[in-house]
Structure formats: structure tokens, C-alpha cells
XYZ file of C-alpha atoms in Angstrom:
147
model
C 1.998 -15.101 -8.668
C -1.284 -13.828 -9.017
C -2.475 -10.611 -8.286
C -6.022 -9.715 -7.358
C -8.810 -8.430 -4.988
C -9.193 -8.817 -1.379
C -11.827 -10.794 0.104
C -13.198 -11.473 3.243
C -11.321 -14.450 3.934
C -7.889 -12.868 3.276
C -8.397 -10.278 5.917
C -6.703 -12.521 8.583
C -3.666 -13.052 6.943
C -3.355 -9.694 5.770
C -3.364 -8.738 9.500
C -0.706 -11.125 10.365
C 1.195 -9.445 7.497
C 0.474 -6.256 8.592
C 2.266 -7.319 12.196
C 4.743 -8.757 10.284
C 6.150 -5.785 8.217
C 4.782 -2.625 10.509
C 5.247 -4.261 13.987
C 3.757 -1.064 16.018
C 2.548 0.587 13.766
C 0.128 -1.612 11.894
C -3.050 -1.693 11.211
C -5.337 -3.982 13.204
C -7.726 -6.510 11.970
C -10.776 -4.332 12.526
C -9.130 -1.447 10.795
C -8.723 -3.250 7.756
C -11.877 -5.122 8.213
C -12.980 -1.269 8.405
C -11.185 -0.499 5.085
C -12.716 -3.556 3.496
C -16.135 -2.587 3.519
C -15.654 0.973 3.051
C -16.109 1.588 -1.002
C -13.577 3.859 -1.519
C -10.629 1.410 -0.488
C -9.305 -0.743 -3.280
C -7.696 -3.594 -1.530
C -5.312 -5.950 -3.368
C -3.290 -9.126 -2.461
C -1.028 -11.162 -4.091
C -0.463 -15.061 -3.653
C 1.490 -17.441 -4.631
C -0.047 -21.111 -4.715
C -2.903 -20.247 -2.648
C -1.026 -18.257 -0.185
C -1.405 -14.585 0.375
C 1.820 -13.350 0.294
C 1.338 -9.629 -0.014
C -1.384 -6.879 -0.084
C -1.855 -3.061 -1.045
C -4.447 -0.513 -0.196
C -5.453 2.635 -1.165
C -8.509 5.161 -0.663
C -9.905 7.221 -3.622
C -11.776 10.546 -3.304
C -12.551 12.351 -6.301
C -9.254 13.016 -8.522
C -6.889 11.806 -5.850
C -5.719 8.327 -4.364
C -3.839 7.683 -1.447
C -1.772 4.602 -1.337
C -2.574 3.364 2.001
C -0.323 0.790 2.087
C 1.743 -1.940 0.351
C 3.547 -4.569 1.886
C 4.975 -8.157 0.903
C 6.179 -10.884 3.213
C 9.701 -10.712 3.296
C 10.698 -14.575 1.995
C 8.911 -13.076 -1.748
C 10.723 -9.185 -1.282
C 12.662 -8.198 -4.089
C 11.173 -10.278 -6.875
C 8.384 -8.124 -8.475
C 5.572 -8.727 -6.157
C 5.618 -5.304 -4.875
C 5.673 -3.827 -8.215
C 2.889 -5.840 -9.270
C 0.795 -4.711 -6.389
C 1.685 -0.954 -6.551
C 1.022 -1.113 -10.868
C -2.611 -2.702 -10.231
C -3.312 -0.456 -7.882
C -2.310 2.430 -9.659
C -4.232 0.525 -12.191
C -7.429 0.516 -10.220
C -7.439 4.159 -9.177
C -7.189 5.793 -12.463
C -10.127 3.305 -13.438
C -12.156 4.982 -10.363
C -11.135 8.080 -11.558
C -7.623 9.634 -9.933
C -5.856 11.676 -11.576
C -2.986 11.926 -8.771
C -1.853 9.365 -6.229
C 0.283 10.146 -2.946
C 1.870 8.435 -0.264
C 4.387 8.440 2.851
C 7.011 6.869 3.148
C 9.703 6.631 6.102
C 12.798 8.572 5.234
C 14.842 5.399 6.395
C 12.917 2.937 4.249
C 15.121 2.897 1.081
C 13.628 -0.320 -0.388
C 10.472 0.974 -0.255
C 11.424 4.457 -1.961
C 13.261 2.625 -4.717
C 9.893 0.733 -5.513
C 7.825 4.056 -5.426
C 10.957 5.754 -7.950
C 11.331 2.557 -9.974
C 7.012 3.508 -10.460
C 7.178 6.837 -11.466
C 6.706 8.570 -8.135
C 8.407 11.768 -7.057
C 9.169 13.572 -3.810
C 6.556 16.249 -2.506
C 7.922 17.477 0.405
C 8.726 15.884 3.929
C 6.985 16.064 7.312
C 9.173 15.932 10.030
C 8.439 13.799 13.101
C 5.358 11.861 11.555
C 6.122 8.690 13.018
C 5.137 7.967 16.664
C 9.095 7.538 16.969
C 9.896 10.930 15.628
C 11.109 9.362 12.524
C 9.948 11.568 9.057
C 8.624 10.866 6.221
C 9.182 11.766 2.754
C 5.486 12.334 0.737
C 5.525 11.416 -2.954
C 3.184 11.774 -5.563
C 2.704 10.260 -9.024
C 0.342 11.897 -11.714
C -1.700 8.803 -13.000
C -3.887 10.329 -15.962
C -4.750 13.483 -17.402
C -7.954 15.156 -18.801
């Protein structure tokens, strides 16, 4: 497994991923077309003989980094490729700069909080209702490098 940046190319699968893992509440492909070309997003995939079999995003203003999104087709889930996305771009921001990344996460998505724990995140706080279903979330933070 190889971990590494986005291109253009990639964009299409990472949609269908995207629909895959987030059905209704994914990003489209313009939106991450969008992303792509914006500078401040750091977009990473990961593949597996030639195949794009995850991705991860994040946007970076300043000292903080927000972990967009990280996501791995299920058939590869639970054998490091989420880790390996999340570390490089952890990685990445404190090389543009972060000193502090954040994210949300749904309160019912355990597999996903035991990643971001497993990382060194740690619950913020929680918004209630954030989800177009009314589901919450849980916001966690991680403090990636010091002055």
C-alpha cells in the first residue's frame, strides 16, 4: 500500500468512494474537484496495486487544520490504511505549518473514533443535531507541534 498525493485523475474514484462510505452526505465530484485546486487542501489517497482504495483531506489556515475527511473502501478497513492516511496527513499539515488539527466525527461512528484515539486525538466538545438526520457529533482535536 502506498500512500500519496491526489491527482487529477484520482478525483473520479475518490467520488465513487465518497458515495460509497457517506451515501447522502458526500461530497460531490465538483466539490472535491473544488478542494483539489484550492491550495490550502492537502488531498491524499492510498492504493493498493494501482487502485485507489482510500483518500483523506484536510484544509489548513494559519496554525490550524481541519481534517476534512478520511475514508477507506470497506474490503481494505481495519488493516492500517486509515492510519496511514490520517499520520501523513497529520504529517503534511504540521509541514504547512498547524499547530492544531480538528475534526467531527458522528457520535455513532465508533470505528472511526477509535482511529482518531488510536492517533492521539481527544474530545472537544459535541454539537448536537449536526447531521442533516439530527444525529451529533463529537469534535476532537489533536495538538500536532509546538513553538
Amino acid at each position: 500500500m502506498n500512500v500519496r498525493q491526489c491527482k487529477f485523475e484520482d478525483i473520479l474514484r475518490v467520488s465513487e468512494l465518497e458515495k460509497e462510505c457517506f451515501a447522502g452526505e458526500s461530497w460531490s465530484y465538483g466539490a472535491i474537484a473544488s478542494a483539489f485546486e484550492n491550495p490550502a487542501y492537502d488531498m491524499l489517497v492510498a492504493e493498493e496495486n494501482g487502485e485507489v482504495i482510500g483518500y483523506g483531506c484536510t484544509c489548513t489556515a494559519c496554525e490550524t487544520s481541519d481534517l476534512e475527511n478520511v475514508l477507506v473502501a470497506e474490503e481494505y478497513r481495519n488493516s492500517g490504511v486509515g492510519t496511514a492516511i490520517l499520520n501523513a496527513l497529520v504529517a503534511n499539515a504540521a509541514a504547512r505549518g498547524a499547530e492544531k488539527i480538528f475534526l467531527e466525527v458522528r457520535v455513532s461512528n465508533c470505528a472511526a473514533m477509535r482511529l482518531y484515539l488510536s492517533c492521539g486525538f481527544v474530545g472537544v466538545h459535541a454539537r448536537t443535531r449536526y447531521y442533516s438526520d439530527g444525529e451529533d457529533c463529537l469534535v476532537m482535536s489533536k495538538i500536532i507541534a509546538r513553538k
